Each structure stands twice: as structure tokens, then as C-alpha cells.
CSV table of C-alpha atoms and ligand atoms in Angstrom, one decimal:
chain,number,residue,atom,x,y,z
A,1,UNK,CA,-28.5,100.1,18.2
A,2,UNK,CA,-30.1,99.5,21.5
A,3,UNK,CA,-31.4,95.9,21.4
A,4,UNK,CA,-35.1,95.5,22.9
A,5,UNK,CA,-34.8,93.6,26.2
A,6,UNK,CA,-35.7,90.3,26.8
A,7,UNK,CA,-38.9,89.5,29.1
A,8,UNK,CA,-39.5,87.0,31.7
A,9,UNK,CA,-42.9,85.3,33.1
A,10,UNK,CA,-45.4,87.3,35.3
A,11,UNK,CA,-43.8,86.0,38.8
A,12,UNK,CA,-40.6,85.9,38.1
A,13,UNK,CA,-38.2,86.7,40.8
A,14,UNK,CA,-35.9,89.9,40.1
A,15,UNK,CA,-33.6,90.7,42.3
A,16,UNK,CA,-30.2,92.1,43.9
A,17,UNK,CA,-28.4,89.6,45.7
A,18,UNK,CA,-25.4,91.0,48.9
A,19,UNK,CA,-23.6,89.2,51.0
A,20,UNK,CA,-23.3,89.8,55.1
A,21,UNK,CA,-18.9,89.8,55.3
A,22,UNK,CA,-18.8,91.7,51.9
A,23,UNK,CA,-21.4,94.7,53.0
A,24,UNK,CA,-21.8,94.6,57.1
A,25,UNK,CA,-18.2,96.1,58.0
A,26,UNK,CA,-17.2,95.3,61.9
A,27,UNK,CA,-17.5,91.4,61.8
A,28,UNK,CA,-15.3,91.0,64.3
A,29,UNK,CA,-16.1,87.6,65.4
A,30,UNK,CA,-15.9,85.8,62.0
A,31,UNK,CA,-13.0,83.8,61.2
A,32,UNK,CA,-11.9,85.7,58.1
A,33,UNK,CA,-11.7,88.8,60.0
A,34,UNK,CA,-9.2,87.3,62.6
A,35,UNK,CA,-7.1,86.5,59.1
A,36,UNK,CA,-7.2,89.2,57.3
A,37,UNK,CA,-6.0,91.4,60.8
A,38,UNK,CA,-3.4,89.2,61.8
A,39,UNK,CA,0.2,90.1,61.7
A,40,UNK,CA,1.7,88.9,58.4
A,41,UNK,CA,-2.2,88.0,56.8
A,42,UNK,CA,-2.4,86.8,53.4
A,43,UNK,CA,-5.5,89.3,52.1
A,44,UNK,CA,-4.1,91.8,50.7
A,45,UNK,CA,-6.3,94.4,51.8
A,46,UNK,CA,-9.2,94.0,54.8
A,47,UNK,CA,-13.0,94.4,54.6
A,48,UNK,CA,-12.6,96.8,57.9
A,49,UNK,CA,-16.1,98.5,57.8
A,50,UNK,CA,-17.0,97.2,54.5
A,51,UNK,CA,-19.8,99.2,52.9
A,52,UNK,CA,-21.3,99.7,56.3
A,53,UNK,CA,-24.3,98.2,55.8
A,54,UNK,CA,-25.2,96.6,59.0
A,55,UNK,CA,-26.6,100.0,60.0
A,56,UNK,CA,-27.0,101.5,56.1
A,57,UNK,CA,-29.2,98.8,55.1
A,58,UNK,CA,-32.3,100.8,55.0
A,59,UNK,CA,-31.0,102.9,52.2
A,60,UNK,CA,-30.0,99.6,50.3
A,61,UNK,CA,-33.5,98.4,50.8
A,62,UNK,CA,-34.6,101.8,49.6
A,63,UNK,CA,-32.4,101.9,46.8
A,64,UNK,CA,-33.2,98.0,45.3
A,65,UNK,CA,-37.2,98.4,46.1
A,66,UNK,CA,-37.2,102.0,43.8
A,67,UNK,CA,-35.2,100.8,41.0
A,68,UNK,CA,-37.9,98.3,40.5
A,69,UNK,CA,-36.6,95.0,41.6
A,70,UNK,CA,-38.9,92.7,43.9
A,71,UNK,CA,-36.5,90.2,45.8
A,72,UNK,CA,-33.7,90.7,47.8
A,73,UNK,CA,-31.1,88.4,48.6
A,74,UNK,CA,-28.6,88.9,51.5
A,75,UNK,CA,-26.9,87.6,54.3
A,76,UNK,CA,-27.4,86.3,57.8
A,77,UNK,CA,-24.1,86.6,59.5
A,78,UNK,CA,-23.7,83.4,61.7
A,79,UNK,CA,-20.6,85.1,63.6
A,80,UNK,CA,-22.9,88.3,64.8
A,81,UNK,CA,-25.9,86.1,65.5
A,82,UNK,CA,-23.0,83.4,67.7
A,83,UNK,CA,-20.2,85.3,68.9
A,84,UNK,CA,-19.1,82.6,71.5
A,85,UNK,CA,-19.9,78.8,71.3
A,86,UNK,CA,-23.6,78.6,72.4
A,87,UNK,CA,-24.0,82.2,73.4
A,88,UNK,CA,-27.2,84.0,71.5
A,89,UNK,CA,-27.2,87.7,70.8
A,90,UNK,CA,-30.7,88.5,71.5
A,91,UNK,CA,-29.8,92.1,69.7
A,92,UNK,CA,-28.7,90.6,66.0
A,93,UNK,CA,-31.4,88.3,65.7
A,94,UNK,CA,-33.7,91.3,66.3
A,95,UNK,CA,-31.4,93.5,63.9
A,96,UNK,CA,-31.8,90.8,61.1
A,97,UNK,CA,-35.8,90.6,61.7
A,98,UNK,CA,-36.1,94.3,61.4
A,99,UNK,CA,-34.4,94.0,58.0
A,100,UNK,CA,-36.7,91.3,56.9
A,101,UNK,CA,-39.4,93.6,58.2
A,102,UNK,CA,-37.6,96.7,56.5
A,103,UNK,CA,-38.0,94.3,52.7
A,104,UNK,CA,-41.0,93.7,53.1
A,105,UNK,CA,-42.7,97.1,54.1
A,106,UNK,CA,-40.6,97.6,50.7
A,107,UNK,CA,-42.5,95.0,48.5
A,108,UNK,CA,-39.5,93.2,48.1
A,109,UNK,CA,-39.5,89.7,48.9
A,110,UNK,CA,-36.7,88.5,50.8
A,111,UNK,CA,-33.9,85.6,50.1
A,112,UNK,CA,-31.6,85.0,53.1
A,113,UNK,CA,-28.5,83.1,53.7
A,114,UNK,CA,-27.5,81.4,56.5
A,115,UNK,CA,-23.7,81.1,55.4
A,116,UNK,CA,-21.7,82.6,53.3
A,117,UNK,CA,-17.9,81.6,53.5
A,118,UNK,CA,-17.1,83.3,57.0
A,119,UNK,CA,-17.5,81.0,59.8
A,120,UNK,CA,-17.7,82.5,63.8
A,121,UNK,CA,-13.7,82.4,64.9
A,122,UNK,CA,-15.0,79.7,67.6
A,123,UNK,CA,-16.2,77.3,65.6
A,124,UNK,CA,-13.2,77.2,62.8
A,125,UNK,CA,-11.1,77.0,66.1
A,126,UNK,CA,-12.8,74.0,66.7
A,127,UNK,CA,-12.3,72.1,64.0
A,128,UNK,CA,-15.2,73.8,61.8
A,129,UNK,CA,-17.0,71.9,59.2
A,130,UNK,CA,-15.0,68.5,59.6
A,131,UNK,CA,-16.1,68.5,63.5
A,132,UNK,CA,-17.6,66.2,65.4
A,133,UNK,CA,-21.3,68.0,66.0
A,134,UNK,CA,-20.5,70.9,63.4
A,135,UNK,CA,-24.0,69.7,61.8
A,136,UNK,CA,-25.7,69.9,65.2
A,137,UNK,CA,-23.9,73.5,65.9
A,138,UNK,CA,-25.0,74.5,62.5
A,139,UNK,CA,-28.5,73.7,63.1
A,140,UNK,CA,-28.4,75.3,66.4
A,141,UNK,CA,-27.5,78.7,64.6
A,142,UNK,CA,-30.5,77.9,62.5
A,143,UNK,CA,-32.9,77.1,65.4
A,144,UNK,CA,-31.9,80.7,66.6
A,145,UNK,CA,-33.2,82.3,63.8
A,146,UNK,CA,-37.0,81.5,63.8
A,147,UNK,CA,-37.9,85.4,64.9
A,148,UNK,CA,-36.4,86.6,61.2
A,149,UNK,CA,-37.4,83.5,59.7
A,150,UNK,CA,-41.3,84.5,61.0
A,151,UNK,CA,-40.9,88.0,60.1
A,152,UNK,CA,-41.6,87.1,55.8
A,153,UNK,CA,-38.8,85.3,54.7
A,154,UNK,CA,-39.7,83.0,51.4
A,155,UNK,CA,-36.6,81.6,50.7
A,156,UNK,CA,-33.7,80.7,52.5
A,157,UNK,CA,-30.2,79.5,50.7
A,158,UNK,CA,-28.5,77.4,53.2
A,159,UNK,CA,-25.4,78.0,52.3
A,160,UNK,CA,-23.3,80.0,49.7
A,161,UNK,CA,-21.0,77.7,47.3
A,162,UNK,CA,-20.4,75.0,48.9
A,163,UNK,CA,-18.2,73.9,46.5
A,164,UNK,CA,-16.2,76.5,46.6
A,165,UNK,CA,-16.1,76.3,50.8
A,166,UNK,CA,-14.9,72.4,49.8
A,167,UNK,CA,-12.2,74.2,47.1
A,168,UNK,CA,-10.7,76.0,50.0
A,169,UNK,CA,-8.4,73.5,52.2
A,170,UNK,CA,-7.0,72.9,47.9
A,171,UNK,CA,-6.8,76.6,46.9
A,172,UNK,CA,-3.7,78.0,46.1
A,173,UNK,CA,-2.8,79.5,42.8
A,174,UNK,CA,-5.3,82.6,41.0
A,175,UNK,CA,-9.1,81.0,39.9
A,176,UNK,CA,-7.9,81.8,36.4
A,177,UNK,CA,-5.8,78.7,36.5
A,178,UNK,CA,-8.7,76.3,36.9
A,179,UNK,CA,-10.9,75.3,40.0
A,180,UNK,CA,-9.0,72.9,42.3
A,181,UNK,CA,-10.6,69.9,43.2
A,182,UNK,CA,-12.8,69.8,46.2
A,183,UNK,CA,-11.8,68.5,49.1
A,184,UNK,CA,-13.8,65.2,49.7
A,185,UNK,CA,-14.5,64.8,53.2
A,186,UNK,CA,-15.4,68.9,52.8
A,187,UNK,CA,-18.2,68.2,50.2
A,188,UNK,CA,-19.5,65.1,52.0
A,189,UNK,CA,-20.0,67.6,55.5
A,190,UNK,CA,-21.5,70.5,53.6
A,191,UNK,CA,-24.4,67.9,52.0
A,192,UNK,CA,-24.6,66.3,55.6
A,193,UNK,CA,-25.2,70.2,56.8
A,194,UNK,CA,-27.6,71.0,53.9
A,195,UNK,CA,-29.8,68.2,54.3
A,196,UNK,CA,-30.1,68.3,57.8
A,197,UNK,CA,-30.7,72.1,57.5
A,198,UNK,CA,-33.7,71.6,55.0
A,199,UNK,CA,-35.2,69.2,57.4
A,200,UNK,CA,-35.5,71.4,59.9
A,201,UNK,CA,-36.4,74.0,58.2
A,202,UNK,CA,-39.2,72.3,56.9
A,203,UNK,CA,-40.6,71.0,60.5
A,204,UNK,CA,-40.2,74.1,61.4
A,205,UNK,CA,-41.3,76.6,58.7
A,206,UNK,CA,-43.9,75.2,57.0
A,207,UNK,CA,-44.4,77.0,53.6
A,208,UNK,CA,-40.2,78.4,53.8
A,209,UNK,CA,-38.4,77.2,50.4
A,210,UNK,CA,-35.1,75.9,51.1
A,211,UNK,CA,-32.2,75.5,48.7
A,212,UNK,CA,-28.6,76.2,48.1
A,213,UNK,CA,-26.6,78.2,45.4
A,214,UNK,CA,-23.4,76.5,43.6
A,215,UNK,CA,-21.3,77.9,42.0
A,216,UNK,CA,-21.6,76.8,38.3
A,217,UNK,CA,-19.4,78.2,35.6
A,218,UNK,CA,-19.9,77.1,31.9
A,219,UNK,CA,-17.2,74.6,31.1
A,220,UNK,CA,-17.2,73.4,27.6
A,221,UNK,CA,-15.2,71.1,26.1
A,222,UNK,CA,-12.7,71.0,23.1
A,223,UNK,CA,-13.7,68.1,20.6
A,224,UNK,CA,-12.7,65.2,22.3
A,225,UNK,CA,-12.7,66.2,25.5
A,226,UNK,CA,-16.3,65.4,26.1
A,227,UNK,CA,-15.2,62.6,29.0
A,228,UNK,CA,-12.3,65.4,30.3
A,229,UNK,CA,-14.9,67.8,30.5
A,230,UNK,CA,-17.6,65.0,32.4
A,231,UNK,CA,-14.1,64.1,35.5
A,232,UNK,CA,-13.9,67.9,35.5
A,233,UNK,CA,-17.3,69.1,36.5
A,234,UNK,CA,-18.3,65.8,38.8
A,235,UNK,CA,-16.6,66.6,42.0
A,236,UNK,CA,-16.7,70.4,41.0
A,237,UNK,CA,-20.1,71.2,41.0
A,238,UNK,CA,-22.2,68.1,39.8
A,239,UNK,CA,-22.1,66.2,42.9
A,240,UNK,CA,-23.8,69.7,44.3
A,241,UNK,CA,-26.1,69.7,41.9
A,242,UNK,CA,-27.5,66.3,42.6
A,243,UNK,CA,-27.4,66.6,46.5
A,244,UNK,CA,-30.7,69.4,45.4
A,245,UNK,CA,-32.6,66.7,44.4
A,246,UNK,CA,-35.8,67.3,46.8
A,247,UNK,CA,-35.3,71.3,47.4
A,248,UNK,CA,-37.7,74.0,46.8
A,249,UNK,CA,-35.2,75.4,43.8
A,250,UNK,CA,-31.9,74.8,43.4
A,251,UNK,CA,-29.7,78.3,43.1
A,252,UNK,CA,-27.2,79.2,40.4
A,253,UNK,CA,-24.1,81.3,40.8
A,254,UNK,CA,-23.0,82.0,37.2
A,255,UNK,CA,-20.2,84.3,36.1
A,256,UNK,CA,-17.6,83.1,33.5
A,257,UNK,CA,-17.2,79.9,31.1
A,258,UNK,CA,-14.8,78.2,29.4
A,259,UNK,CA,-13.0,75.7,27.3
A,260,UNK,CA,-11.5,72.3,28.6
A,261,UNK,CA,-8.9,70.6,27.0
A,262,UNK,CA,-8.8,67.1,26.9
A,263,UNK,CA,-5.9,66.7,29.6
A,264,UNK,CA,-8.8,68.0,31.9
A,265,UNK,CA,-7.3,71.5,32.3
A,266,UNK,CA,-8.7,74.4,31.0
A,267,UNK,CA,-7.7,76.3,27.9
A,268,UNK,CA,-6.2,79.5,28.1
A,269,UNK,CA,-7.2,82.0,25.4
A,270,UNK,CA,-5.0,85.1,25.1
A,271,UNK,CA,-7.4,87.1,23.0
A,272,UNK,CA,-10.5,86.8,24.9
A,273,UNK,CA,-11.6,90.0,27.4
A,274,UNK,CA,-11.3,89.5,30.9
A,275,UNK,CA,-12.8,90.9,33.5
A,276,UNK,CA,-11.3,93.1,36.4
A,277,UNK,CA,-11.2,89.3,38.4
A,278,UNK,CA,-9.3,88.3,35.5
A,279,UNK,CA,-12.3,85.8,34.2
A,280,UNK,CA,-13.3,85.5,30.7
A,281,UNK,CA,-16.1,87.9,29.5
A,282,UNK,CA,-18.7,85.9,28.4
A,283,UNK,CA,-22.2,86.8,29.1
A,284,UNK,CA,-23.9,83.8,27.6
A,285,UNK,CA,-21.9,81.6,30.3
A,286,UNK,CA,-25.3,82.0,32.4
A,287,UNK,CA,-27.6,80.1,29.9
A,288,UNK,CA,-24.9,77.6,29.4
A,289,UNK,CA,-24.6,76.8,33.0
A,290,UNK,CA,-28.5,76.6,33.2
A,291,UNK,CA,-28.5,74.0,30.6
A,292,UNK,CA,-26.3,72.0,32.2
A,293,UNK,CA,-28.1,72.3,35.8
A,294,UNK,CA,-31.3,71.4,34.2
A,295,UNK,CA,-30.0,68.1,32.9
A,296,UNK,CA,-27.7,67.0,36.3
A,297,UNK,CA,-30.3,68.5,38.6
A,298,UNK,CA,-33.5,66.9,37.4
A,299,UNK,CA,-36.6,68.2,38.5
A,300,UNK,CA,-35.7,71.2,41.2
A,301,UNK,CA,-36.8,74.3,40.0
A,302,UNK,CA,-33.7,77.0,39.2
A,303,UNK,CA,-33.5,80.6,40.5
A,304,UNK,CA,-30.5,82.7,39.5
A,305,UNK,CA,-28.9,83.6,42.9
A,306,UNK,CA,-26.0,85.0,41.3
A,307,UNK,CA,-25.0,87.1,38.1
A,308,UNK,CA,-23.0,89.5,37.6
A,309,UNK,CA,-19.7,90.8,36.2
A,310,UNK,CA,-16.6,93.2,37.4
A,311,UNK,CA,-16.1,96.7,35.3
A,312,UNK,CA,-15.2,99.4,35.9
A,313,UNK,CA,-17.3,100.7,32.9
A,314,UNK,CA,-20.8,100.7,33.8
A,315,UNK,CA,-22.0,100.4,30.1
A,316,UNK,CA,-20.1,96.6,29.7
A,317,UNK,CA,-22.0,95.8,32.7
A,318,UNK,CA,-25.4,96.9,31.3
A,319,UNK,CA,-23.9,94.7,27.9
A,320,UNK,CA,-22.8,91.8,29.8
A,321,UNK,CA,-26.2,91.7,31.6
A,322,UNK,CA,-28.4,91.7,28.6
A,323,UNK,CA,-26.3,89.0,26.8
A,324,UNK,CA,-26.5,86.6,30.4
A,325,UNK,CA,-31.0,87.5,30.6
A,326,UNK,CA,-30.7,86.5,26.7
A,327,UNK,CA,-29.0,83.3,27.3
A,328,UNK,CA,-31.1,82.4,30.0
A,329,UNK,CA,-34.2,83.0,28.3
A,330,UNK,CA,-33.2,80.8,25.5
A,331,UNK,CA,-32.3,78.1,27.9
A,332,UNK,CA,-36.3,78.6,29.4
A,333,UNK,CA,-37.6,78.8,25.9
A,334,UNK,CA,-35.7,75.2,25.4
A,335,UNK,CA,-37.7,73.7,29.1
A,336,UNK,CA,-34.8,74.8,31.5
A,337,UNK,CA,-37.3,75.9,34.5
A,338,UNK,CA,-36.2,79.0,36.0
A,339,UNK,CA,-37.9,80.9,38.7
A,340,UNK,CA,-35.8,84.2,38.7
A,341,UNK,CA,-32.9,86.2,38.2
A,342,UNK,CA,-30.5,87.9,41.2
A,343,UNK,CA,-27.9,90.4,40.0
A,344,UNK,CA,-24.7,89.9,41.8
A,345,UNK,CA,-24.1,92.7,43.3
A,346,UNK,CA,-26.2,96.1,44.3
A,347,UNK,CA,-23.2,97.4,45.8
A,348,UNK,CA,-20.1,97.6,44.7
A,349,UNK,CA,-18.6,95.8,47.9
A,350,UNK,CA,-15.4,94.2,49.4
A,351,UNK,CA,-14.3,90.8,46.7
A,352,UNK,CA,-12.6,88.3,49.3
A,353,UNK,CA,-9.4,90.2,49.9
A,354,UNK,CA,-9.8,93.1,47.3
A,355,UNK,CA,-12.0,96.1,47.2
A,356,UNK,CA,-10.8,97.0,42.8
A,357,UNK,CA,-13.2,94.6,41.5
A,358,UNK,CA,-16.5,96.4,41.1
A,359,UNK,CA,-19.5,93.9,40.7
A,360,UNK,CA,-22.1,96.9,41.9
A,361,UNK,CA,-25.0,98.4,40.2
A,362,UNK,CA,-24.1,101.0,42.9
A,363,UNK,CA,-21.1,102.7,43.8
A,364,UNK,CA,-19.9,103.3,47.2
A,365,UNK,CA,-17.8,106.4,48.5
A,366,UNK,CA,-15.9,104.1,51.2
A,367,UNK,CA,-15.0,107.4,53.2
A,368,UNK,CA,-18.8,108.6,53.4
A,369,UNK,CA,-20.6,105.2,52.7
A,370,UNK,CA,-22.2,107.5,50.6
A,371,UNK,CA,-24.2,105.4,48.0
A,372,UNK,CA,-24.5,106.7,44.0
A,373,UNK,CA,-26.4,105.0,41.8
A,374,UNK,CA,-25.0,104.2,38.2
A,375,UNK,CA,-27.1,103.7,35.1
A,376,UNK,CA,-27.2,100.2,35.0
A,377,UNK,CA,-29.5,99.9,38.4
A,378,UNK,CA,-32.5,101.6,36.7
A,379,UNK,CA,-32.0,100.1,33.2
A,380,UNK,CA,-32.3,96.8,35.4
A,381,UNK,CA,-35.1,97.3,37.9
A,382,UNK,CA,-37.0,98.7,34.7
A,383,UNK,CA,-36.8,94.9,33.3
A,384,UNK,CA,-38.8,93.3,36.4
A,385,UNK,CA,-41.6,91.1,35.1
A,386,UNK,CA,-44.9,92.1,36.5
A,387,UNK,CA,-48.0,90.2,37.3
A,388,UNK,CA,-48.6,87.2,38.8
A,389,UNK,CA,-48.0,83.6,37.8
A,390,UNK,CA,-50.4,82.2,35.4
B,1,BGC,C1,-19.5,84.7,45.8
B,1,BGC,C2,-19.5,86.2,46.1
B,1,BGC,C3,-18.5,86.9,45.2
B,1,BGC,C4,-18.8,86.7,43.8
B,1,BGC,C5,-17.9,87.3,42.8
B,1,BGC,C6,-19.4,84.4,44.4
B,1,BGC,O1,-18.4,83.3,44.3
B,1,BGC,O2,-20.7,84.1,46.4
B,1,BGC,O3,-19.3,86.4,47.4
B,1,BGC,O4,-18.3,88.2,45.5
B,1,BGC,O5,-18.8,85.3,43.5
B,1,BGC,O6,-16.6,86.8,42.9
């Protein structure tokens, strides 16, 4: 039986989120692609053109505002926009105004990010984020962008996980073994960054809402491990959470949950479904993680910047989807204050060194770039709240 969907607030934000290195193709100035072409890289297999959006994004747009949906979430690629230390191009800042442009000729309100894992090849040559004046480069990036900013931007996520940026210099094994701890000096430059991004975005945007998404999965703990589960999450999101304080809304990047033993690692259970990233299926991890962002976060409004979940079979997706919009709309019924809901992904797109694991609402013919819509994009965009906030 077909259970009837849940509804959200006239207001509401419903959207596709994308991200620039996953859907662009071509960036060859960004540090990731220098790793994943050199001899003897590590990623298994390269982004290359990607899903060749940087010049199919019209069709995305098209695709996302006819399904229904009203945001859009993607990426500003900092590599594109700052090919060489200090040097400009005139040409992508105009590209990414047009797209901003191209949204909102579409009715759909767009969500940018500055950064989103890849970093321009020059500035991780440098040092990257633990440089002296990375904060000041950063903001020089951002000071560049006021032409798209102008062109209808509402909200800007200044950066993409930064926990999971801080997790890198510590990452080795698979994700399934637990989330290494942050590297400290990592996590204290990416609130320096955010902090001094909001400011100026503030002086100079009036009206722009600023935040940043973190990555929050829905740790619970095993009886007893209630102080395990408190040492766990601190450096692994919480401190994150708490550097919002003060931000237009605070995004949450939701995919998986799980149990915590009271060693502090977490519990492996054979039995449960994974995912084609190898993560626990569990839809309701998303109203779990809300939960526990409204009580570390305080008063800074949420918005869903990422949701989403890897199959192959199009009808789990649809399943896992309306088990997360349950969840979170318990979590609102209980005073969790949510603003809106971005689907990770509309694309099926490249996944960090893989191109199997298929996040998309729409698939991709990677010889064509042809795009195909499956079944779960309209059943989504059909769920987008209308009217306007009371
Ligand atoms: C990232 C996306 C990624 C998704 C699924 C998030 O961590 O922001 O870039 O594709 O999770 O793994």
C-alpha cells in the first residue's frame, strides 16, 4: 500500500542539491584533478568530464524547475573562477551569473557554494587551508563573486562539510569503519574561514543568508555508552554545529546512522542493508540528526542541504526518501525548526573516486551526457509545498 506523503509548511524550501567537481567535467585547475591524473593516483577511477554540466546546465535547470522543485543548490567552482594565485577569470564569473540568472528565469531559487572539497592546485601547493593568509585568499575568491552573488542568489553555503575537509589529513581506511577524528588545527582554520566569510558577506550582501552544511550522521548509542557517544560526536560534527551560532540557517548533510559502542567505536551490524557506499540503510537517520542539531545548535534555523541515498533500484530510493521527509517532519512536529529539504543528488554524478554509486533522481548516459529521468524525480517535485509562509 502506497502510504500518503508527508506535507511541509507553505515556504518551505524543496530542492536538488549538485555539486561543481562531481557534475562540471574539465576542472583542470583543481587540486583533485591533478590527483586523480597523476601517474600511480589513488582514485580509482577519474571524474574526466563528469556529467558535463558546466555547459549542460541549462537542461539541469530545466529538468529540476519541471519536476516541481523550487531551489537549487550547486556549486561555485573556486579553481575555474582562480586558475592561478590572484588571477580572475572574467569568463567563469559571468558563466556562474548566467546560471544564477538561468534559476531564476526558472522560479527556482538558488543555493550556491563557495567550496566544496576541491581546492585550486595553487593554493593546496601553498600550504592550503593551514596557510598563512588562506582566510584572506579565501575571501578574495569571495570578493570576486559579487556579479553572481547580484544576479538572485538567496543563500550561500560557505563551505561543504567542513568536517569532513578536517577528516581528510586522518582518512585512511573505508567510512564504514567509523569517521576519523578531525584534524584540529584543520577545524579551527575552516571556522576562522567561515566566520570571516559570513562577515563579508554580510557587509557586502545585505539581505544574502549565509551558512554552512555539516555533515551529520545519526549516531546512537548502545546503553551505556551515552558519554562514548557525547567524545564521539564533539570534535566530529558538534564543534561545527556550534561555530553556526549567529547564521542565517545552519545546513544538514544527512545520509546514514548508527550505533556506538561504549569503547567509542561504532557497532557493526551484519544484518542490516547497506547501501551501494556500503552505509547502513536507514531513512529515519535524517530526523535523528535534526534532533540532535536542534539541541547543539540552538537557535539557527535548519535547512536540509543534503539527503539522499545510493541504489541502483529507483523504487528504494523513492522508499528511503519518504521514510527520511517522515522523520523530519516528526522532528518539526516535536519544535526542530526546519526551513527545507535538498535531495542529494539530481544527477546521478561522479562519488569522490567512483562513478557505481548512483545518488541521482536522474540518470546520466556518460557517452551522450544524455539525461533520463527515473520515477522518483516526479514523485519528488510533486511533494513541493506551495504558498507562502504564514
Ligand atoms: C558530499 C557529496 C557526496 C555525498 C554522498 C556528501 O558528503 O557533500 O559530495 O557526493 O555526501 O557521498
Amino acid at each position: 500500500m502506497t502510504r500518503a506523503p508527508v506535507s511541509f509548511p507553505p515556504g518551505f524550501l524543496w530542492g536538488v542539491a549538485t555539486g561543481a567537481h562531481q557534475t562540471e567535467g574539465g576542472n583542470v585547475a583543481s587540486d583533485w584533478w591533478y590527483r586523480e591524473t597523476m601517474p600511480d593516483s589513488p582514485v580509482a577511477e577519474p571524474c574526466g568530464d563528469a556529467v558535463d554540466s558546466y555547459h549542460r546546465w541549462p537542461e539541469d535547470l530545466d529538468l529540476a524547475a519541471g519536476a516541481g522543485f523550487t531551489d537549487f543548490r550547486f556549486g561555485i567552482e573556486w579553481s575555474r573562477v582562480e586558475p592561478a594565485d590572484g588571477r580572475i577569470s572574467l569568463a567563469a564569473v559571468a558563466h556562474y551569473r548566467r546560471v544564477v540568472e538561468g534559476a531564476v528565469e526558472r522560479g527556482l531559487r538558488p543555493l550556491v557554494t563557495l567550496h566544496h572539497f576541491t581546492r585550486p592546485l595553487w593554493f593546496a601547493a601553498a600550504g592550503g587551508w593551514l596557510s598563512q593568509g588562506a582566510t584572506g585568499r579565501f575571501l578574495r575568491y569571495v570578493d570576486a563573486l559579487a556579479p553572481v552573488l547580484e544576479a538572485g542568489v538567496e543563500r550561500v553555503e560557505t563551505i561543504n562539510e567542513p568536517n569532513i575537509v578536517a577528516m581528510f589529513p586522518n582518512l585512511e581506511g573505508p567510512l564504514s569503519d567509523g569517521l576519523p577524528v578531525p584534524d584540529e588545527a584543520t577545524t579551527e582554520a575552516m571556522i576562522a574561514v567561515h566566520r570571516a566569510s559570513v562577515d563579508r558577506l554580510r557587509a557586502n550582501h545585505p539581505g544574502l543568508r549565509v551558512g554552512w552544511g555539516v555533515s551529520v550522521q545519526d549516531y546512537r548509542a548502545e546503553p551505556g555508552a551515552e558519554a562514548a557517544l557525547e567524545a564521539y560526536a564533539e570534535p566530529r560534527d558538534q564543534v561545527f554545529l556550534r561555530a553556526s551560532e549567529g547564521d542565517d540557517f545552519v545546513g544538514v548533510q544527512t545520509y546514514t546512522g548508527g550505533l556506538l559502542g561504549a569503547d567509542g567505536s561504532p557497532v557493526v551490524n551484519p544484518d542490516a542493508e547497506r547501501t551501494q557506499t556500503g552505509w547502513e540503510y536507514t531513512p529515519d537517520a535524517l530526523g535523528g540528526a535534526v534532533r540532535r542539531v536542534a539541541r547543539v545548535a540552538g537557535d539557527v534555523p535548519i535547512i536540509v542541504t543534503e539527503n539522499g541515498v545510493a541504489t541502483a533500484d529507483d523504487a528504494r530510493r523513492v522508499a528511503y526518501t519518504t521514510g527520511a521527509l517522515e522523520s523530519l517532519r516528526a522532528a518539526m512536529d516535536d519544535g526542530a525548526d526546519v526551513r527545507g529539504y535538498f535531495h542529494w543528488s539530481l544527477l546521478d554524478n561522479w562519488e569522490w573516486g567512483h562513478w557505481g554509486p548512483t545518488f541521482g533522481l536522474v540518470w546520466v548516459d556518460r557517452a551522450t551526457f544524455a539525461r533520463t529521468p527515473k520515477p522518483s524525480l516526479a514523485w519528488l517535485g510533486s511533494l513541493a509545498p506551495s504558498g507562502v509562509p504564514a
